[in-house]
């Protein structure tokens, strides 16, 4: 990933937070060419700092072939993103030296990918995944809400994925390379009923600059 210094994100807490807030990932491996799958991945970080990403795929997925061997993989997490208009830059009125761009925050995770077939492991994962995704609901759905025979069939049709993390890199391209007046213009432009979440990320990334 191209990484200009102004946009490089190296803070572990910030990288972890993006993964947890935006867990839907693109998982890329080399399998008779490049193969990409899209799935939510949960981050598990141990006390010693080592990290693992876990998720699941349908057993019918070609990636879950019984002859699958551990392989290098790349997981891509996309945070907020959106178009930035030159009209939001106050400097445009002085010299016109502005151009459209795109603001975004992304995390790339590289590591070794293995598959998990143990139904107990899968059940624990599904419990964790469900608890995470249902946490904001007034009446969260739980795995035990479904009949046991149905759960057993669903688990049997599922294969777990586990990515032992080797490297995490982040890129926060959020107008850090612009003068303060243009940064404020982007925050205002994005915040006007367009993308307030992205505006908040730009404001945080440029605070104190």
Coordinates of N, CA and C in Angstrom, one line a residue:
X1 N 0.9 -1.2 0.0 CA 0.0 0.0 0.0 C 0.9 1.2 0.0
X2 N 0.6 2.2 -0.9 CA 1.4 3.4 -1.0 C 1.1 4.2 0.3
X3 N 2.2 4.6 0.9 CA 2.1 5.2 2.3 C 2.9 6.5 2.4
X4 N 2.3 7.7 1.9 CA 2.9 9.0 2.2 C 3.0 9.2 3.7
X5 N 4.0 9.8 4.2 CA 4.3 10.0 5.6 C 3.1 10.6 6.3
X6 N 2.5 11.6 5.7 CA 1.4 12.3 6.3 C 0.2 11.5 6.6
X7 N 0.0 10.4 5.9 CA -1.2 9.5 6.0 C -0.9 8.2 6.8
X8 N 0.3 7.9 7.1 CA 0.6 6.7 7.8 C 0.1 6.6 9.2
X9 N -0.7 5.5 9.5 CA -1.2 5.3 10.8 C -0.5 4.1 11.5
X10 N 0.2 4.4 12.6 CA 0.9 3.3 13.2 C 0.5 3.0 14.7
X11 N -0.5 3.7 15.2 CA -0.9 3.5 16.6 C -1.8 2.2 16.6
X12 N -1.3 1.3 17.4 CA -2.0 0.0 17.6 C -3.5 0.2 18.0
X13 N -3.7 1.0 18.9 CA -5.1 1.2 19.4 C -6.0 1.7 18.3
X14 N -5.5 2.7 17.5 CA -6.3 3.2 16.4 C -6.6 2.1 15.3
X15 N -5.6 1.3 15.0 CA -5.7 0.3 14.0 C -6.7 -0.8 14.5
X16 N -6.6 -1.2 15.8 CA -7.6 -2.1 16.4 C -9.0 -1.6 16.4
X17 N -9.1 -0.3 16.7 CA -10.4 0.3 16.8 C -11.1 0.3 15.4
X18 N -10.4 0.6 14.3 CA -11.0 0.6 13.0 C -11.5 -0.8 12.7
X19 N -10.7 -1.9 13.0 CA -11.1 -3.2 12.7 C -12.3 -3.6 13.4
X20 N -12.4 -3.2 14.7 CA -13.6 -3.5 15.5 C -14.8 -2.8 15.1
X21 N -14.6 -1.5 14.6 CA -15.8 -0.7 14.3 C -16.3 -1.1 12.9
X22 N -15.4 -1.5 12.0 CA -15.7 -1.8 10.6 C -15.2 -3.3 10.3
X23 N -15.9 -4.3 10.9 CA -15.3 -5.7 10.8 C -15.5 -6.4 9.5
X24 N -16.3 -5.8 8.6 CA -16.5 -6.5 7.3 C -15.2 -6.3 6.4
X25 N -14.6 -7.5 6.1 CA -13.3 -7.4 5.5 C -13.3 -8.1 4.1
X26 N -12.3 -7.7 3.3 CA -12.0 -8.5 2.1 C -10.8 -9.3 2.4
X27 N -10.9 -10.6 2.2 CA -9.8 -11.6 2.5 C -9.3 -12.1 1.2
X28 N -8.0 -11.9 1.0 CA -7.4 -12.2 -0.3 C -6.3 -13.3 -0.1
X29 N -6.4 -14.3 -0.9 CA -5.3 -15.3 -0.9 C -5.0 -15.7 -2.3
X30 N -3.9 -16.4 -2.5 CA -3.5 -16.9 -3.8 C -4.0 -18.4 -3.9
X31 N -5.0 -18.6 -4.8 CA -5.6 -20.0 -4.9 C -6.0 -20.1 -6.4
X32 N -5.1 -20.7 -7.2 CA -5.3 -20.8 -8.6 C -5.5 -19.4 -9.2
X33 N -4.6 -18.5 -8.8 CA -4.7 -17.1 -9.1 C -5.1 -16.4 -7.8
X34 N -5.6 -15.1 -7.9 CA -6.0 -14.4 -6.6 C -7.5 -14.7 -6.4
X35 N -7.8 -15.0 -5.1 CA -9.2 -15.3 -4.7 C -9.5 -14.3 -3.6
X36 N -10.7 -13.7 -3.7 CA -11.1 -12.8 -2.6 C -12.5 -13.2 -2.1
X37 N -12.6 -13.2 -0.8 CA -13.8 -13.4 -0.1 C -14.2 -12.3 0.8
X38 N -15.4 -12.1 1.1 CA -15.9 -11.0 1.9 C -16.7 -11.5 3.1
X39 N -16.2 -11.1 4.3 CA -16.8 -11.6 5.5 C -16.4 -10.8 6.7
X40 N -17.2 -10.8 7.8 CA -16.8 -10.1 9.0 C -15.7 -10.9 9.7
X41 N -14.7 -10.2 10.2 CA -13.6 -10.8 11.0 C -13.5 -10.2 12.3
X42 N -13.3 -11.0 13.4 CA -13.2 -10.4 14.7 C -11.7 -10.5 15.1
X43 N -11.3 -9.4 15.8 CA -9.9 -9.3 16.2 C -9.8 -9.8 17.6
X44 N -8.8 -10.8 17.8 CA -8.5 -11.2 19.2 C -7.0 -10.9 19.4
X45 N -6.8 -10.1 20.4 CA -5.4 -9.7 20.7 C -5.0 -10.3 22.1
X46 N -3.9 -11.0 22.1 CA -3.5 -11.6 23.4 C -2.7 -10.6 24.3
X47 N -2.5 -11.0 25.5 CA -1.8 -10.2 26.4 C -0.4 -9.8 26.0
X48 N 0.3 -10.7 25.2 CA 1.6 -10.4 24.7 C 1.6 -9.5 23.5
X49 N 0.4 -9.1 23.0 CA 0.4 -8.2 21.9 C 0.1 -8.9 20.5
X50 N 0.3 -10.2 20.5 CA 0.0 -10.9 19.3 C -1.5 -10.9 19.0
X51 N -1.8 -11.0 17.7 CA -3.2 -10.8 17.3 C -3.6 -11.9 16.3
X52 N -4.9 -12.2 16.3 CA -5.5 -13.2 15.4 C -6.8 -12.6 14.9
X53 N -7.1 -12.8 13.6 CA -8.4 -12.5 13.1 C -9.2 -13.8 12.9
X54 N -10.5 -13.9 13.3 CA -11.2 -15.1 13.1 C -12.6 -14.8 12.5
X55 N -13.1 -15.8 11.7 CA -14.3 -15.6 11.0 C -14.8 -17.0 10.5
X56 N -15.7 -17.0 9.6 CA -16.2 -18.3 9.0 C -16.7 -18.1 7.6
X57 N -16.7 -19.2 6.9 CA -17.1 -19.2 5.5 C -18.0 -20.4 5.3
X58 N -18.8 -20.4 4.3 CA -19.6 -21.6 3.9 C -18.7 -22.8 3.5
X59 N -19.0 -24.0 4.0 CA -18.2 -25.1 3.6 C -18.1 -25.3 2.1
X60 N -19.2 -24.9 1.4 CA -19.2 -25.0 0.0 C -18.3 -24.1 -0.8
X61 N -17.8 -23.1 -0.1 CA -16.8 -22.1 -0.7 C -15.6 -22.9 -1.2
X62 N -15.2 -22.6 -2.4 CA -14.0 -23.3 -3.0 C -12.7 -23.1 -2.1
X63 N -12.7 -22.0 -1.4 CA -11.5 -21.8 -0.5 C -11.4 -22.8 0.6
X64 N -12.5 -23.5 0.9 CA -12.6 -24.4 2.0 C -12.3 -25.9 1.5
X65 N -11.6 -26.0 0.4 CA -11.3 -27.3 -0.1 C -10.6 -28.2 1.0
X66 N -10.8 -29.5 1.0 CA -10.3 -30.3 2.1 C -8.8 -30.4 2.0
X67 N -8.2 -30.1 0.8 CA -6.7 -30.1 0.7 C -6.1 -28.7 1.0
X68 N -6.9 -27.8 1.5 CA -6.3 -26.5 1.8 C -5.1 -26.6 2.8
X69 N -4.1 -25.9 2.4 CA -2.9 -25.8 3.3 C -2.8 -24.3 3.8
X70 N -2.1 -24.1 5.0 CA -1.9 -22.8 5.5 C -1.3 -21.9 4.4
X71 N -1.7 -20.7 4.3 CA -1.3 -19.8 3.2 C -1.2 -18.4 3.6
X72 N -0.3 -17.6 3.0 CA -0.3 -16.2 3.3 C -1.5 -15.5 2.8
X73 N -2.0 -14.6 3.6 CA -3.3 -13.9 3.3 C -3.2 -12.4 3.6
X74 N -4.1 -11.7 3.0 CA -4.3 -10.2 3.2 C -5.7 -10.0 3.5
X75 N -6.0 -9.3 4.7 CA -7.3 -8.9 5.0 C -7.4 -7.4 5.0
X76 N -8.4 -6.8 4.3 CA -8.5 -5.4 4.1 C -9.8 -4.9 4.8
X77 N -9.6 -3.9 5.7 CA -10.7 -3.3 6.4 C -10.9 -1.9 5.9
X78 N -12.1 -1.5 5.5 CA -12.4 -0.2 5.0 C -13.2 0.6 6.1
X79 N -12.6 1.7 6.5 CA -13.3 2.6 7.4 C -14.1 3.6 6.6
X80 N -14.5 4.8 7.1 CA -15.3 5.7 6.4 C -14.5 6.2 5.2
X81 N -15.2 6.6 4.1 CA -14.6 7.0 2.9 C -15.5 7.9 2.1
X82 N -15.0 8.8 1.3 CA -15.9 9.7 0.5 C -15.1 10.7 -0.3
X83 N -15.8 11.2 -1.3 CA -15.3 12.2 -2.2 C -15.1 13.6 -1.6
X84 N -14.1 14.3 -1.9 CA -13.8 15.6 -1.4 C -13.8 16.6 -2.6
X85 N -14.7 17.6 -2.6 CA -14.8 18.5 -3.7 C -13.8 19.7 -3.5
X86 N -13.2 20.1 -4.6 CA -12.3 21.3 -4.5 C -13.1 22.6 -4.1
X87 N -14.4 22.6 -4.3 CA -15.2 23.7 -3.9 C -15.2 24.0 -2.4
X88 N -14.8 22.9 -1.6 CA -14.7 23.1 -0.1 C -13.5 23.8 0.3
X89 N -12.5 23.9 -0.5 CA -11.2 24.6 -0.1 C -11.3 26.1 -0.3
X90 N -11.2 26.8 0.8 CA -11.1 28.3 0.7 C -10.0 28.8 -0.2
X91 N -8.9 28.0 -0.3 CA -7.8 28.5 -1.1 C -8.1 28.5 -2.6
X92 N -9.2 27.8 -3.0 CA -9.6 27.8 -4.4 C -9.9 29.2 -4.9
X93 N -10.5 30.1 -4.1 CA -10.8 31.4 -4.5 C -9.6 32.3 -4.8
X94 N -8.5 31.9 -4.3 CA -7.3 32.8 -4.4 C -6.4 32.4 -5.6
X95 N -6.2 31.1 -5.8 CA -5.3 30.7 -6.9 C -5.8 29.5 -7.7
X96 N -6.9 28.9 -7.3 CA -7.5 27.8 -8.1 C -6.6 26.6 -8.2
X97 N -5.6 26.5 -7.4 CA -4.7 25.3 -7.4 C -5.2 24.2 -6.5
X98 N -6.3 23.7 -6.9 CA -6.9 22.6 -6.1 C -7.5 21.5 -7.0
X99 N -7.7 20.4 -6.5 CA -8.2 19.3 -7.3 C -9.0 18.3 -6.5
X100 N -9.9 17.6 -7.1 CA -10.8 16.7 -6.3 C -9.9 15.6 -5.7
X101 N -10.3 15.0 -4.7 CA -9.6 13.8 -4.1 C -10.6 12.9 -3.4
X102 N -10.1 11.9 -2.7 CA -10.9 11.0 -2.0 C -10.3 10.8 -0.6
X103 N -11.1 10.9 0.4 CA -10.6 10.7 1.8 C -11.1 9.3 2.2
X104 N -10.2 8.7 3.0 CA -10.5 7.3 3.5 C -9.6 6.9 4.6
X105 N -10.0 5.8 5.3 CA -9.2 5.2 6.3 C -9.3 3.7 6.1
X106 N -8.1 3.0 6.0 CA -8.1 1.6 5.7 C -7.0 0.9 6.6
X107 N -7.2 -0.4 6.8 CA -6.2 -1.2 7.5 C -6.0 -2.4 6.7
X108 N -4.7 -2.7 6.5 CA -4.3 -4.0 5.8 C -3.6 -4.9 6.9
X109 N -4.1 -6.1 6.9 CA -3.6 -7.1 7.8 C -3.0 -8.3 7.0
X110 N -1.8 -8.6 7.3 CA -1.1 -9.8 6.6 C -0.8 -10.8 7.6
X111 N -0.9 -12.1 7.2 CA -0.6 -13.2 8.1 C -0.8 -14.5 7.5
X112 N -0.7 -15.6 8.3 CA -0.9 -16.9 7.8 C -2.3 -17.4 8.1
X113 N -3.0 -17.9 7.1 CA -4.4 -18.3 7.2 C -4.5 -19.8 7.3
X114 N -5.3 -20.2 8.3 CA -5.6 -21.6 8.4 C -7.1 -21.8 8.5
X115 N -7.6 -23.0 8.3 CA -9.0 -23.3 8.5 C -9.3 -24.1 9.7
X116 N -10.5 -23.9 10.3 CA -10.9 -24.6 11.5 C -12.2 -25.4 11.3
X117 N -12.1 -26.7 11.6 CA -13.3 -27.6 11.4 C -14.0 -28.0 12.6
X118 N -13.3 -27.8 13.8 CA -13.9 -28.3 15.1 C -15.2 -27.6 15.4
X119 N -16.3 -28.3 15.5 CA -17.6 -27.7 15.8 C -17.6 -26.9 17.1
X120 N -16.8 -27.3 18.1 CA -16.8 -26.5 19.3 C -16.2 -25.2 19.1
X121 N -15.1 -25.1 18.3 CA -14.5 -23.9 18.0 C -15.4 -23.0 17.2
X122 N -16.1 -23.6 16.3 CA -17.1 -22.8 15.5 C -18.2 -22.3 16.3
X123 N -18.7 -23.1 17.2 CA -19.8 -22.6 18.1 C -19.4 -21.4 19.0
X124 N -18.2 -21.5 19.5 CA -17.6 -20.4 20.3 C -17.5 -19.2 19.5
X125 N -17.0 -19.3 18.3 CA -16.9 -18.2 17.4 C -18.2 -17.5 17.1
X126 N -19.2 -18.4 16.7 CA -20.5 -17.8 16.4 C -21.2 -17.1 17.6
X127 N -20.9 -17.6 18.8 CA -21.4 -17.0 20.0 C -20.8 -15.6 20.1
X128 N -19.4 -15.5 19.9 CA -18.7 -14.3 20.0 C -19.2 -13.3 19.0
X129 N -19.3 -13.8 17.7 CA -19.7 -12.9 16.6 C -21.1 -12.4 16.8
X130 N -22.0 -13.2 17.2 CA -23.4 -12.8 17.5 C -23.5 -11.8 18.6
X131 N -22.8 -12.1 19.7 CA -22.8 -11.1 20.8 C -22.3 -9.8 20.4
X132 N -21.2 -9.8 19.6 CA -20.6 -8.5 19.1 C -21.6 -7.7 18.2
X133 N -22.2 -8.4 17.3 CA -23.1 -7.7 16.3 C -24.4 -7.4 16.9
X134 N -24.9 -8.1 17.9 CA -26.2 -7.8 18.5 C -26.2 -6.9 19.7
X135 N -25.0 -6.5 20.1 CA -24.8 -5.7 21.3 C -25.6 -4.4 21.4
X136 N -25.9 -3.8 20.2 CA -26.6 -2.5 20.2 C -28.1 -2.7 20.2
X137 N -28.6 -3.9 20.1 CA -30.1 -4.1 20.0 C -30.7 -4.1 21.4
X138 N -31.9 -3.7 21.5 CA -32.6 -3.7 22.8 C -32.8 -5.1 23.3
X139 N -33.2 -6.0 22.3 CA -33.3 -7.4 22.7 C -32.4 -8.2 21.8
X140 N -31.2 -8.4 22.2 CA -30.2 -9.1 21.3 C -30.6 -10.6 21.1
X141 N -30.4 -11.0 19.8 CA -30.6 -12.4 19.4 C -29.4 -13.2 19.9
X142 N -29.7 -14.4 20.4 CA -28.6 -15.3 20.9 C -28.7 -16.6 20.1
X143 N -27.5 -17.3 20.1 CA -27.5 -18.5 19.4 C -28.5 -19.5 19.9
X144 N -28.7 -19.5 21.2 CA -29.6 -20.5 21.8 C -31.0 -20.2 21.5
X145 N -31.3 -19.1 20.9 CA -32.7 -18.8 20.5 C -33.1 -19.7 19.3
X146 N -32.2 -20.3 18.6 CA -32.5 -21.2 17.5 C -32.6 -22.6 18.0
X147 N -33.3 -23.5 17.4 CA -33.4 -24.9 17.8 C -32.0 -25.6 17.6
X148 N -31.7 -26.5 18.5 CA -30.4 -27.1 18.5 C -30.1 -27.9 17.2
X149 N -31.1 -28.6 16.7 CA -30.8 -29.4 15.5 C -30.5 -28.4 14.3
X150 N -31.2 -27.3 14.3 CA -30.9 -26.3 13.2 C -29.5 -25.8 13.4
X151 N -29.0 -25.4 14.6 CA -27.7 -24.9 14.9 C -26.7 -26.0 14.4
X152 N -26.9 -27.2 14.7 CA -25.9 -28.3 14.4 C -25.8 -28.4 12.9
X153 N -26.9 -28.2 12.1 CA -26.8 -28.3 10.7 C -26.1 -27.1 10.1
X154 N -26.3 -25.9 10.7 CA -25.6 -24.7 10.2 C -24.1 -24.8 10.5
X155 N -23.8 -25.2 11.7 CA -22.4 -25.3 12.1 C -21.7 -26.4 11.2
X156 N -22.4 -27.5 10.8 CA -21.8 -28.5 10.0 C -21.5 -27.9 8.6
X157 N -22.3 -26.9 8.2 CA -22.1 -26.3 6.8 C -21.2 -25.1 6.8
X158 N -20.4 -25.0 7.9 CA -19.5 -23.8 8.1 C -18.1 -24.3 8.4
X159 N -17.2 -23.5 7.9 CA -15.7 -23.7 8.2 C -15.2 -22.4 8.8
X160 N -14.4 -22.5 9.8 CA -13.8 -21.3 10.4 C -12.5 -20.9 9.7
X161 N -12.2 -19.7 9.8 CA -10.9 -19.2 9.3 C -10.2 -18.4 10.4
X162 N -8.9 -18.6 10.4 CA -8.1 -18.0 11.5 C -6.8 -17.5 10.8
X163 N -6.6 -16.2 11.0 CA -5.5 -15.5 10.4 C -4.6 -15.1 11.5
X164 N -3.4 -15.7 11.6 CA -2.4 -15.3 12.6 C -1.7 -14.1 12.1
X165 N -1.8 -13.0 12.7 CA -1.4 -11.7 12.2 C 0.2 -11.6 12.3
X166 N 0.7 -11.2 11.1 CA 2.1 -11.0 11.0 C 2.4 -9.5 11.0
X167 N 1.6 -8.7 10.3 CA 1.8 -7.3 10.1 C 0.5 -6.6 9.9
X168 N 0.4 -5.4 10.6 CA -0.8 -4.5 10.4 C -0.3 -3.1 10.0
X169 N -0.9 -2.6 8.9 CA -0.6 -1.2 8.5 C -1.8 -0.5 8.2
X170 N -1.8 0.8 8.6 CA -3.0 1.6 8.4 C -2.7 2.9 7.6
X171 N -3.7 3.3 6.9 CA -3.6 4.6 6.1 C -4.8 5.4 6.4
X172 N -4.6 6.6 7.0 CA -5.6 7.6 7.2 C -5.4 8.7 6.3
X173 N -6.0 8.7 5.1 CA -5.9 9.8 4.2 C -7.1 10.8 4.4
X174 N -6.9 11.8 5.3 CA -7.9 12.6 5.8 C -7.6 14.1 5.8
X175 N -7.0 14.5 4.7 CA -6.7 15.9 4.5 C -5.6 16.5 5.4
X176 N -4.8 15.6 5.9 CA -3.7 16.0 6.8 C -2.7 16.9 6.0
X177 N -2.6 16.7 4.7 CA -1.7 17.5 3.8 C -2.2 18.8 3.4
X178 N -3.4 19.2 3.8 CA -3.9 20.5 3.5 C -3.7 21.5 4.5
X179 N -3.7 22.8 4.2 CA -3.6 23.9 5.2 C -4.9 23.8 6.1
X180 N -4.8 24.4 7.2 CA -5.9 24.4 8.2 C -7.2 24.9 7.6
X181 N -7.2 26.0 6.8 CA -8.4 26.5 6.3 C -9.1 25.5 5.4
X182 N -8.3 24.8 4.6 CA -8.9 23.8 3.7 C -9.4 22.6 4.5
X183 N -8.7 22.2 5.5 CA -9.2 21.1 6.4 C -10.5 21.5 7.0
X184 N -10.6 22.7 7.5 CA -11.9 23.1 8.0 C -13.0 23.1 7.0
X185 N -12.6 23.5 5.8 CA -13.6 23.5 4.7 C -14.1 22.1 4.3
X186 N -13.2 21.1 4.4 CA -13.6 19.7 4.2 C -14.5 19.2 5.3
X187 N -14.2 19.5 6.5 CA -15.0 19.1 7.6 C -16.4 19.7 7.5
X188 N -16.5 21.0 7.1 CA -17.8 21.6 6.9 C -18.5 21.0 5.7
X189 N -17.8 20.8 4.6 CA -18.5 20.2 3.4 C -19.0 18.8 3.6
X190 N -18.2 18.0 4.3 CA -18.7 16.6 4.6 C -19.8 16.6 5.6
X191 N -19.8 17.5 6.5 CA -20.7 17.5 7.6 C -22.1 18.0 7.2
X192 N -22.2 18.7 6.1 CA -23.5 19.3 5.7 C -24.4 18.2 5.1
X193 N -25.0 17.3 5.9 CA -25.9 16.3 5.5 C -25.3 15.3 4.5
X194 N -24.0 15.3 4.4 CA -23.3 14.4 3.5 C -22.8 13.1 4.2
X195 N -21.6 13.3 4.8 CA -21.0 12.2 5.5 C -20.4 12.7 6.9
X196 N -21.3 12.9 7.8 CA -20.8 13.4 9.1 C -19.8 12.5 9.8
X197 N -19.9 11.2 9.6 CA -18.9 10.3 10.2 C -17.5 10.5 9.6
X198 N -17.4 10.7 8.3 CA -16.1 11.0 7.7 C -15.7 12.3 8.2
X199 N -16.5 13.3 8.3 CA -16.2 14.6 8.8 C -15.5 14.5 10.1
X200 N -16.1 13.7 11.0 CA -15.6 13.5 12.4 C -14.2 12.9 12.3
X201 N -14.0 12.0 11.4 CA -12.6 11.4 11.3 C -11.6 12.4 10.8
X202 N -12.0 13.2 9.8 CA -11.1 14.3 9.4 C -10.8 15.2 10.5
X203 N -11.8 15.6 11.3 CA -11.6 16.5 12.4 C -10.6 16.0 13.4
X204 N -10.8 14.7 13.7 CA -9.9 14.0 14.7 C -8.5 13.9 14.2
X205 N -8.3 13.6 12.9 CA -7.0 13.4 12.3 C -6.2 14.7 12.1
X206 N -6.9 15.8 12.0 CA -6.3 17.1 11.8 C -6.2 17.9 13.0
X207 N -6.8 17.5 14.1 CA -6.8 18.3 15.3 C -5.4 18.6 15.8
X208 N -5.1 19.9 16.1 CA -3.8 20.3 16.7 C -2.8 20.5 15.6
X209 N -3.1 20.3 14.3 CA -2.1 20.5 13.3 C -1.9 22.0 12.9

